Amino acid sequence: MKSRQKLRQGIILSSFFLFPALFYYLSPVMIIQATQGGIINGSFILFLLLFLSALLLGRAYCGWVCPGAGCQEALFSAREKRVLKGDSIKWLIWIPWVGTIVILAIIGGGYSQVDFFYQTHYGFSIGDLPALIAYLVVLLLIVLPSFIFGKRSFCHHLCWMAPFMIIGRKIRNLFHWASLRLQAEPEKCTHCHTCTENCPMSLPVETMVHQDRMENSECILCGTCIDGCPSDVIQYAFRIESQ
Ligand code: SF4
Ligand code: SF4
């Protein structure tokens, strides 16, 4: 494994070990509770930052930072099944959830206060038994689909954060902004299938290379395909999408 992938896996595993401290800042429930009180909480701010980051970095957060990525990738050796369908399921969760937040904000007369540490215990998410139980439920929700449906199933099917970044990169593509992407040199490819087999998001990377279309809303810019390719076909690039 190349040192860049060791670094990436070290970061997402460390992030996972910090998850008990962090999970209120990623919580889809805390933002609803805070909105009812007219409060902009930590998860509101984080979701906004994820959207903004996607304008420049796509879904690099999912590949390089997310605590949920660490525990899912740790399971790859136990369950390597590829996930080939169901990416739209997460929108069935995201749309009603965001709709609920918007309606609650309108009914409550908007936001009047910012409290980044809302409901945390000195900034730490788990401070009592209900918080511990909530954490374990969230953990199960992330880990179990990976066991049943395959690699990073939670990212494909359930993640409430991914749509913020998918929308961010769609806007970026619409306005042709330069950003972090993959680029390929198809003529160098030796058809070894390594990139497709190893992609943690089960994307058809070899086909993407041959079509010279490396943009995919489920690509998390993890660089596994870059670092695993024996012919150096794929690279990171900071540029606008090729037409
Ligand atoms: S296409 Fe490459 S960078 Fe994108 S998710 Fe797959 S392995 Fe990672
Ligand atoms: S790993 Fe590289 S050489 Fe192998 S199929 Fe993918 S792009 Fe082609």
PDB file of C-alpha atoms and ligand atoms in Angstrom:
ATOM      1  CA  MET A   1       0.000   0.000   0.000  1.00  0.00           C
ATOM      2  CA  LYS A   2       1.369   3.409  -0.975  1.00  0.00           C
ATOM      3  CA  SER A   3       2.183   5.866   1.791  1.00  0.00           C
ATOM      4  CA  ARG A   4      -0.612   8.228   0.709  1.00  0.00           C
ATOM      5  CA  GLN A   5      -3.190   5.485   1.272  1.00  0.00           C
ATOM      6  CA  LYS A   6      -1.586   4.588   4.613  1.00  0.00           C
ATOM      7  CA  LEU A   7      -1.914   8.253   5.593  1.00  0.00           C
ATOM      8  CA  ARG A   8      -5.553   8.376   4.430  1.00  0.00           C
ATOM      9  CA  GLN A   9      -6.470   5.237   6.317  1.00  0.00           C
ATOM     10  CA  GLY A  10      -4.660   6.533   9.399  1.00  0.00           C
ATOM     11  CA  ILE A  11      -6.673   9.762   9.243  1.00  0.00           C
ATOM     12  CA  ILE A  12     -10.080   8.112   8.834  1.00  0.00           C
ATOM     13  CA  LEU A  13      -9.315   5.564  11.558  1.00  0.00           C
ATOM     14  CA  SER A  14      -8.217   8.335  13.940  1.00  0.00           C
ATOM     15  CA  SER A  15     -11.374  10.213  13.025  1.00  0.00           C
ATOM     16  CA  PHE A  16     -13.409   7.103  13.861  1.00  0.00           C
ATOM     17  CA  PHE A  17     -11.748   6.829  17.288  1.00  0.00           C
ATOM     18  CA  LEU A  18     -12.784  10.457  17.894  1.00  0.00           C
ATOM     19  CA  PHE A  19     -16.363   9.720  16.813  1.00  0.00           C
ATOM     20  CA  PRO A  20     -17.715   9.412  20.413  1.00  0.00           C
ATOM     21  CA  ALA A  21     -16.590  12.996  20.958  1.00  0.00           C
ATOM     22  CA  LEU A  22     -17.727  14.267  17.569  1.00  0.00           C
ATOM     23  CA  PHE A  23     -20.992  12.576  16.699  1.00  0.00           C
ATOM     24  CA  TYR A  24     -23.327  15.377  17.875  1.00  0.00           C
ATOM     25  CA  TYR A  25     -21.599  17.646  15.339  1.00  0.00           C
ATOM     26  CA  LEU A  26     -22.690  15.250  12.559  1.00  0.00           C
ATOM     27  CA  SER A  27     -26.089  14.444  14.015  1.00  0.00           C
ATOM     28  CA  PRO A  28     -29.235  14.681  11.881  1.00  0.00           C
ATOM     29  CA  VAL A  29     -31.318  14.762  15.086  1.00  0.00           C
ATOM     30  CA  MET A  30     -29.453  17.530  16.936  1.00  0.00           C
ATOM     31  CA  ILE A  31     -30.012  19.971  14.073  1.00  0.00           C
ATOM     32  CA  ILE A  32     -33.782  19.354  14.321  1.00  0.00           C
ATOM     33  CA  GLN A  33     -33.830  19.860  18.102  1.00  0.00           C
ATOM     34  CA  ALA A  34     -31.724  23.004  17.813  1.00  0.00           C
ATOM     35  CA  THR A  35     -33.890  24.404  15.017  1.00  0.00           C
ATOM     36  CA  GLN A  36     -36.978  24.008  17.235  1.00  0.00           C
ATOM     37  CA  GLY A  37     -35.248  26.311  19.705  1.00  0.00           C
ATOM     38  CA  GLY A  38     -34.127  28.761  17.006  1.00  0.00           C
ATOM     39  CA  ILE A  39     -30.494  27.725  17.479  1.00  0.00           C
ATOM     40  CA  ILE A  40     -27.831  27.211  14.824  1.00  0.00           C
ATOM     41  CA  ASN A  41     -25.911  24.266  16.295  1.00  0.00           C
ATOM     42  CA  GLY A  42     -22.668  22.459  15.491  1.00  0.00           C
ATOM     43  CA  SER A  43     -24.168  20.064  12.938  1.00  0.00           C
ATOM     44  CA  PHE A  44     -25.883  22.961  11.104  1.00  0.00           C
ATOM     45  CA  ILE A  45     -22.477  24.655  10.766  1.00  0.00           C
ATOM     46  CA  LEU A  46     -20.716  21.435   9.795  1.00  0.00           C
ATOM     47  CA  PHE A  47     -23.265  20.540   7.102  1.00  0.00           C
ATOM     48  CA  LEU A  48     -22.903  24.056   5.685  1.00  0.00           C
ATOM     49  CA  LEU A  49     -19.107  23.663   5.653  1.00  0.00           C
ATOM     50  CA  LEU A  50     -19.412  20.290   3.879  1.00  0.00           C
ATOM     51  CA  PHE A  51     -21.526  21.924   1.166  1.00  0.00           C
ATOM     52  CA  LEU A  52     -19.000  24.756   0.776  1.00  0.00           C
ATOM     53  CA  SER A  53     -16.018  22.365   0.775  1.00  0.00           C
ATOM     54  CA  ALA A  54     -17.596  20.400  -2.099  1.00  0.00           C
ATOM     55  CA  LEU A  55     -17.390  23.495  -4.301  1.00  0.00           C
ATOM     56  CA  LEU A  56     -13.590  23.095  -4.270  1.00  0.00           C
ATOM     57  CA  LEU A  57     -12.883  19.590  -3.003  1.00  0.00           C
ATOM     58  CA  GLY A  58     -15.849  17.483  -4.124  1.00  0.00           C
ATOM     59  CA  ARG A  59     -16.454  14.633  -1.684  1.00  0.00           C
ATOM     60  CA  ALA A  60     -12.880  14.530  -0.394  1.00  0.00           C
ATOM     61  CA  TYR A  61     -14.323  14.773   3.133  1.00  0.00           C
ATOM     62  CA  CYS A  62     -15.907  11.322   2.625  1.00  0.00           C
ATOM     63  CA  GLY A  63     -12.627   9.824   1.468  1.00  0.00           C
ATOM     64  CA  TRP A  64     -10.231  11.525   3.835  1.00  0.00           C
ATOM     65  CA  VAL A  65     -11.959  12.744   7.027  1.00  0.00           C
ATOM     66  CA  CYS A  66     -15.347  11.190   7.818  1.00  0.00           C
ATOM     67  CA  PRO A  67     -15.393   9.068  11.016  1.00  0.00           C
ATOM     68  CA  GLY A  68     -17.992   6.784   9.412  1.00  0.00           C
ATOM     69  CA  ALA A  69     -15.459   6.003   6.662  1.00  0.00           C
ATOM     70  CA  GLY A  70     -12.924   4.666   9.139  1.00  0.00           C
ATOM     71  CA  CYS A  71     -15.150   1.967  10.602  1.00  0.00           C
ATOM     72  CA  GLN A  72     -16.556   0.976   7.200  1.00  0.00           C
ATOM     73  CA  GLU A  73     -13.147   0.617   5.531  1.00  0.00           C
ATOM     74  CA  ALA A  74     -11.881  -1.352   8.534  1.00  0.00           C
ATOM     75  CA  LEU A  75     -14.534  -3.933   7.570  1.00  0.00           C
ATOM     76  CA  PHE A  76     -13.329  -4.335   3.984  1.00  0.00           C
ATOM     77  CA  SER A  77     -11.200  -7.353   4.811  1.00  0.00           C
ATOM     78  CA  ALA A  78     -14.263  -9.070   6.333  1.00  0.00           C
ATOM     79  CA  ARG A  79     -16.783  -8.015   3.678  1.00  0.00           C
ATOM     80  CA  GLU A  80     -15.515  -6.985   0.232  1.00  0.00           C
ATOM     81  CA  LYS A  81     -18.793  -7.195  -1.692  1.00  0.00           C
ATOM     82  CA  ARG A  82     -19.215  -4.392  -4.228  1.00  0.00           C
ATOM     83  CA  VAL A  83     -22.278  -2.142  -4.047  1.00  0.00           C
ATOM     84  CA  LEU A  84     -23.658  -1.628  -7.542  1.00  0.00           C
ATOM     85  CA  LYS A  85     -27.044   0.025  -7.033  1.00  0.00           C
ATOM     86  CA  GLY A  86     -29.253   2.021  -4.674  1.00  0.00           C
ATOM     87  CA  ASP A  87     -27.410   5.364  -4.646  1.00  0.00           C
ATOM     88  CA  SER A  88     -30.680   7.297  -4.886  1.00  0.00           C
ATOM     89  CA  ILE A  89     -32.061   5.810  -1.627  1.00  0.00           C
ATOM     90  CA  LYS A  90     -30.239   8.411   0.459  1.00  0.00           C
ATOM     91  CA  TRP A  91     -32.247  11.173  -1.231  1.00  0.00           C
ATOM     92  CA  LEU A  92     -35.455   9.611   0.136  1.00  0.00           C
ATOM     93  CA  ILE A  93     -34.000  10.278   3.580  1.00  0.00           C
ATOM     94  CA  TRP A  94     -32.343  13.617   2.874  1.00  0.00           C
ATOM     95  CA  ILE A  95     -35.264  15.425   1.164  1.00  0.00           C
ATOM     96  CA  PRO A  96     -37.886  14.872   3.943  1.00  0.00           C
ATOM     97  CA  TRP A  97     -35.243  15.529   6.607  1.00  0.00           C
ATOM     98  CA  VAL A  98     -34.128  18.869   5.137  1.00  0.00           C
ATOM     99  CA  GLY A  99     -37.775  19.699   4.412  1.00  0.00           C
ATOM    100  CA  THR A 100     -38.591  19.140   8.104  1.00  0.00           C
ATOM    101  CA  ILE A 101     -35.746  21.442   9.183  1.00  0.00           C
ATOM    102  CA  VAL A 102     -36.876  24.185   6.789  1.00  0.00           C
ATOM    103  CA  ILE A 103     -40.514  23.937   7.921  1.00  0.00           C
ATOM    104  CA  LEU A 104     -39.523  23.999  11.605  1.00  0.00           C
ATOM    105  CA  ALA A 105     -37.315  27.032  10.991  1.00  0.00           C
ATOM    106  CA  ILE A 106     -40.156  28.868   9.221  1.00  0.00           C
ATOM    107  CA  ILE A 107     -42.743  27.966  11.884  1.00  0.00           C
ATOM    108  CA  GLY A 108     -40.338  29.001  14.649  1.00  0.00           C
ATOM    109  CA  GLY A 109     -39.557  32.358  13.050  1.00  0.00           C
ATOM    110  CA  GLY A 110     -35.997  31.512  11.974  1.00  0.00           C
ATOM    111  CA  TYR A 111     -32.790  31.334  13.974  1.00  0.00           C
ATOM    112  CA  SER A 112     -31.856  33.764  16.736  1.00  0.00           C
ATOM    113  CA  GLN A 113     -28.801  32.186  18.324  1.00  0.00           C
ATOM    114  CA  VAL A 114     -25.606  30.295  17.450  1.00  0.00           C
ATOM    115  CA  ASP A 115     -24.437  27.571  19.832  1.00  0.00           C
ATOM    116  CA  PHE A 116     -21.771  25.362  18.239  1.00  0.00           C
ATOM    117  CA  PHE A 117     -21.560  23.167  21.359  1.00  0.00           C
ATOM    118  CA  TYR A 118     -25.360  22.715  21.668  1.00  0.00           C
ATOM    119  CA  GLN A 119     -26.254  19.725  23.921  1.00  0.00           C
ATOM    120  CA  THR A 120     -22.598  18.626  24.217  1.00  0.00           C
ATOM    121  CA  HIS A 121     -20.815  18.102  27.543  1.00  0.00           C
ATOM    122  CA  TYR A 122     -17.902  20.532  27.421  1.00  0.00           C
ATOM    123  CA  GLY A 123     -17.725  19.886  23.677  1.00  0.00           C
ATOM    124  CA  PHE A 124     -17.831  16.080  24.081  1.00  0.00           C
ATOM    125  CA  SER A 125     -20.867  14.342  22.596  1.00  0.00           C
ATOM    126  CA  ILE A 126     -21.244  11.396  24.983  1.00  0.00           C
ATOM    127  CA  GLY A 127     -21.933  12.752  28.458  1.00  0.00           C
ATOM    128  CA  ASP A 128     -24.735  10.520  29.696  1.00  0.00           C
ATOM    129  CA  LEU A 129     -26.389   7.145  29.086  1.00  0.00           C
ATOM    130  CA  PRO A 130     -28.942   8.328  26.469  1.00  0.00           C
ATOM    131  CA  ALA A 131     -26.088   9.872  24.448  1.00  0.00           C
ATOM    132  CA  LEU A 132     -24.109   6.625  24.677  1.00  0.00           C
ATOM    133  CA  ILE A 133     -27.133   4.622  23.479  1.00  0.00           C
ATOM    134  CA  ALA A 134     -27.682   7.095  20.615  1.00  0.00           C
ATOM    135  CA  TYR A 135     -24.007   6.724  19.664  1.00  0.00           C
ATOM    136  CA  LEU A 136     -24.229   2.934  19.588  1.00  0.00           C
ATOM    137  CA  VAL A 137     -27.382   3.085  17.441  1.00  0.00           C
ATOM    138  CA  VAL A 138     -25.637   5.405  14.953  1.00  0.00           C
ATOM    139  CA  LEU A 139     -22.603   3.109  14.908  1.00  0.00           C
ATOM    140  CA  LEU A 140     -24.814   0.119  14.157  1.00  0.00           C
ATOM    141  CA  LEU A 141     -26.536   2.094  11.408  1.00  0.00           C
ATOM    142  CA  ILE A 142     -23.157   2.728   9.774  1.00  0.00           C
ATOM    143  CA  VAL A 143     -21.581  -0.695  10.252  1.00  0.00           C
ATOM    144  CA  LEU A 144     -24.498  -3.079   9.668  1.00  0.00           C
ATOM    145  CA  PRO A 145     -25.305  -2.078   6.042  1.00  0.00           C
ATOM    146  CA  SER A 146     -21.643  -2.609   5.124  1.00  0.00           C
ATOM    147  CA  PHE A 147     -21.885  -6.172   6.409  1.00  0.00           C
ATOM    148  CA  ILE A 148     -25.177  -6.873   4.659  1.00  0.00           C
ATOM    149  CA  PHE A 149     -24.973  -4.942   1.389  1.00  0.00           C
ATOM    150  CA  GLY A 150     -21.239  -4.422   0.883  1.00  0.00           C
ATOM    151  CA  LYS A 151     -18.450  -1.855   0.833  1.00  0.00           C
ATOM    152  CA  ARG A 152     -19.418   1.575   2.202  1.00  0.00           C
ATOM    153  CA  SER A 153     -23.113   0.757   1.881  1.00  0.00           C
ATOM    154  CA  PHE A 154     -23.912   3.468   4.417  1.00  0.00           C
ATOM    155  CA  CYS A 155     -22.262   6.082   2.140  1.00  0.00           C
ATOM    156  CA  HIS A 156     -24.251   4.855  -0.874  1.00  0.00           C
ATOM    157  CA  HIS A 157     -27.635   4.303   0.724  1.00  0.00           C
ATOM    158  CA  LEU A 158     -28.120   6.155   3.995  1.00  0.00           C
ATOM    159  CA  CYS A 159     -25.683   9.014   4.535  1.00  0.00           C
ATOM    160  CA  TRP A 160     -27.490  12.298   5.238  1.00  0.00           C
ATOM    161  CA  MET A 161     -24.295  14.314   4.664  1.00  0.00           C
ATOM    162  CA  ALA A 162     -23.380  13.052   1.186  1.00  0.00           C
ATOM    163  CA  PRO A 163     -26.218  14.955  -0.591  1.00  0.00           C
ATOM    164  CA  PHE A 164     -24.865  18.303   0.673  1.00  0.00           C
ATOM    165  CA  MET A 165     -21.588  17.535  -1.107  1.00  0.00           C
ATOM    166  CA  ILE A 166     -23.246  16.070  -4.197  1.00  0.00           C
ATOM    167  CA  ILE A 167     -25.278  19.279  -4.573  1.00  0.00           C
ATOM    168  CA  GLY A 168     -22.099  21.338  -4.019  1.00  0.00           C
ATOM    169  CA  ARG A 169     -20.237  19.552  -6.808  1.00  0.00           C
ATOM    170  CA  LYS A 170     -23.259  19.777  -9.164  1.00  0.00           C
ATOM    171  CA  ILE A 171     -23.277  23.561  -8.645  1.00  0.00           C
ATOM    172  CA  ARG A 172     -19.503  23.628  -9.199  1.00  0.00           C
ATOM    173  CA  ASN A 173     -19.920  21.701 -12.466  1.00  0.00           C
ATOM    174  CA  LEU A 174     -22.791  23.937 -13.563  1.00  0.00           C
ATOM    175  CA  PHE A 175     -20.632  27.048 -13.200  1.00  0.00           C
ATOM    176  CA  HIS A 176     -17.461  25.296 -14.481  1.00  0.00           C
ATOM    177  CA  TRP A 177     -15.403  26.139 -11.411  1.00  0.00           C
ATOM    178  CA  ALA A 178     -11.951  24.667 -11.073  1.00  0.00           C
ATOM    179  CA  SER A 179     -11.781  22.093  -8.296  1.00  0.00           C
ATOM    180  CA  LEU A 180     -10.097  18.895  -7.158  1.00  0.00           C
ATOM    181  CA  ARG A 181     -10.897  16.050  -9.576  1.00  0.00           C
ATOM    182  CA  LEU A 182      -9.522  12.898 -11.114  1.00  0.00           C
ATOM    183  CA  GLN A 183      -8.010  12.936 -14.576  1.00  0.00           C
ATOM    184  CA  ALA A 184      -6.894   9.988 -16.663  1.00  0.00           C
ATOM    185  CA  GLU A 185      -4.741   9.107 -19.651  1.00  0.00           C
ATOM    186  CA  PRO A 186      -6.801   6.248 -21.181  1.00  0.00           C
ATOM    187  CA  GLU A 187      -4.130   5.354 -23.748  1.00  0.00           C
ATOM    188  CA  LYS A 188      -1.806   4.180 -20.949  1.00  0.00           C
ATOM    189  CA  CYS A 189      -4.343   1.724 -19.480  1.00  0.00           C
ATOM    190  CA  THR A 190      -3.426  -1.982 -19.618  1.00  0.00           C
ATOM    191  CA  HIS A 191      -6.933  -3.220 -18.652  1.00  0.00           C
ATOM    192  CA  CYS A 192      -5.828  -4.897 -15.439  1.00  0.00           C
ATOM    193  CA  HIS A 193      -9.146  -4.073 -13.647  1.00  0.00           C
ATOM    194  CA  THR A 194      -7.283  -3.176 -10.425  1.00  0.00           C
ATOM    195  CA  CYS A 195      -8.910   0.253 -10.119  1.00  0.00           C
ATOM    196  CA  THR A 196     -12.452  -1.099 -10.460  1.00  0.00           C
ATOM    197  CA  GLU A 197     -11.812  -3.985  -8.068  1.00  0.00           C
ATOM    198  CA  ASN A 198     -10.265  -1.761  -5.378  1.00  0.00           C
ATOM    199  CA  CYS A 199     -12.513   1.304  -5.525  1.00  0.00           C
ATOM    200  CA  PRO A 200     -14.058   1.627  -2.036  1.00  0.00           C
ATOM    201  CA  MET A 201     -17.175   3.121  -3.631  1.00  0.00           C
ATOM    202  CA  SER A 202     -17.484   0.218  -6.117  1.00  0.00           C
ATOM    203  CA  LEU A 203     -17.330   2.569  -9.111  1.00  0.00           C
ATOM    204  CA  PRO A 204     -16.605   1.263 -12.642  1.00  0.00           C
ATOM    205  CA  VAL A 205     -13.292   3.123 -12.671  1.00  0.00           C
ATOM    206  CA  GLU A 206     -11.808   1.297 -15.662  1.00  0.00           C
ATOM    207  CA  THR A 207     -14.873   2.214 -17.751  1.00  0.00           C
ATOM    208  CA  MET A 208     -14.662   5.802 -16.518  1.00  0.00           C
ATOM    209  CA  VAL A 209     -11.027   5.862 -17.651  1.00  0.00           C
ATOM    210  CA  HIS A 210     -11.853   4.511 -21.097  1.00  0.00           C
ATOM    211  CA  GLN A 211     -14.685   6.980 -21.543  1.00  0.00           C
ATOM    212  CA  ASP A 212     -12.396   9.722 -20.185  1.00  0.00           C
ATOM    213  CA  ARG A 213     -15.230  10.760 -17.858  1.00  0.00           C
ATOM    214  CA  MET A 214     -13.840  10.696 -14.341  1.00  0.00           C
ATOM    215  CA  GLU A 215     -16.637  12.785 -12.800  1.00  0.00           C
ATOM    216  CA  ASN A 216     -18.999  10.631 -10.729  1.00  0.00           C
ATOM    217  CA  SER A 217     -21.176  11.926  -7.901  1.00  0.00           C
ATOM    218  CA  GLU A 218     -20.223   8.909  -5.758  1.00  0.00           C
ATOM    219  CA  CYS A 219     -16.464   9.378  -6.163  1.00  0.00           C
ATOM    220  CA  ILE A 220     -14.957  10.367  -2.828  1.00  0.00           C
ATOM    221  CA  LEU A 221     -11.534  11.335  -4.219  1.00  0.00           C
ATOM    222  CA  CYS A 222      -9.858   8.805  -1.954  1.00  0.00           C
ATOM    223  CA  GLY A 223      -7.076   8.208  -4.500  1.00  0.00           C
ATOM    224  CA  THR A 224      -7.162   4.398  -4.154  1.00  0.00           C
ATOM    225  CA  CYS A 225      -7.400   4.103  -7.944  1.00  0.00           C
ATOM    226  CA  ILE A 226      -4.509   6.530  -8.401  1.00  0.00           C
ATOM    227  CA  ASP A 227      -2.197   4.768  -5.978  1.00  0.00           C
ATOM    228  CA  GLY A 228      -3.155   1.233  -7.078  1.00  0.00           C
ATOM    229  CA  CYS A 229      -2.767   1.692 -10.831  1.00  0.00           C
ATOM    230  CA  PRO A 230       0.412  -0.027 -12.072  1.00  0.00           C
ATOM    231  CA  SER A 231       0.548   2.223 -15.144  1.00  0.00           C
ATOM    232  CA  ASP A 232       0.013   5.622 -13.492  1.00  0.00           C
ATOM    233  CA  VAL A 233      -3.061   6.224 -15.612  1.00  0.00           C
ATOM    234  CA  ILE A 234      -5.028   8.292 -13.088  1.00  0.00           C
ATOM    235  CA  GLN A 235      -3.974  11.476 -11.279  1.00  0.00           C
ATOM    236  CA  TYR A 236      -5.420  14.194  -9.096  1.00  0.00           C
ATOM    237  CA  ALA A 237      -5.888  17.519 -10.859  1.00  0.00           C
ATOM    238  CA  PHE A 238      -7.234  20.895  -9.838  1.00  0.00           C
ATOM    239  CA  ARG A 239      -9.135  22.034 -12.917  1.00  0.00           C
ATOM    240  CA  ILE A 240     -12.547  22.487 -14.521  1.00  0.00           C
ATOM    241  CA  GLU A 241     -14.439  19.448 -15.798  1.00  0.00           C
ATOM    242  CA  SER A 242     -13.342  18.390 -19.296  1.00  0.00           C
ATOM    243  CA  GLN A 243     -16.201  18.583 -21.826  1.00  0.00           C
TER     244      GLN A 243
HETATM  245  S1  SF4 B   1     -12.898   6.418  -8.401  1.00  0.00           S
HETATM  246 FE1  SF4 B   1     -10.876   6.421  -7.399  1.00  0.00          FE
HETATM  247  S2  SF4 B   1     -10.888   8.262  -6.108  1.00  0.00           S
HETATM  248 FE2  SF4 B   1     -13.032   7.859  -6.702  1.00  0.00          FE
HETATM  249  S3  SF4 B   1     -13.865   6.630  -5.022  1.00  0.00           S
HETATM  250 FE3  SF4 B   1     -13.092   5.169  -6.555  1.00  0.00          FE
HETATM  251  S4  SF4 B   1     -10.970   4.725  -5.931  1.00  0.00           S
HETATM  252 FE4  SF4 B   1     -11.621   6.578  -4.810  1.00  0.00          FE
HETATM  253  S1  SF4 B   2      -5.650   0.136 -12.632  1.00  0.00           S
HETATM  254 FE1  SF4 B   2      -4.807   1.458 -14.248  1.00  0.00          FE
HETATM  255  S2  SF4 B   2      -4.120   0.071 -15.862  1.00  0.00           S
HETATM  256 FE2  SF4 B   2      -5.476  -1.116 -14.506  1.00  0.00          FE
HETATM  257  S3  SF4 B   2      -7.507  -0.912 -15.482  1.00  0.00           S
HETATM  258 FE3  SF4 B   2      -7.372   0.744 -13.978  1.00  0.00          FE
HETATM  259  S4  SF4 B   2      -6.602   2.510 -15.134  1.00  0.00           S
HETATM  260 FE4  SF4 B   2      -6.213   0.678 -16.398  1.00  0.00          FE
END
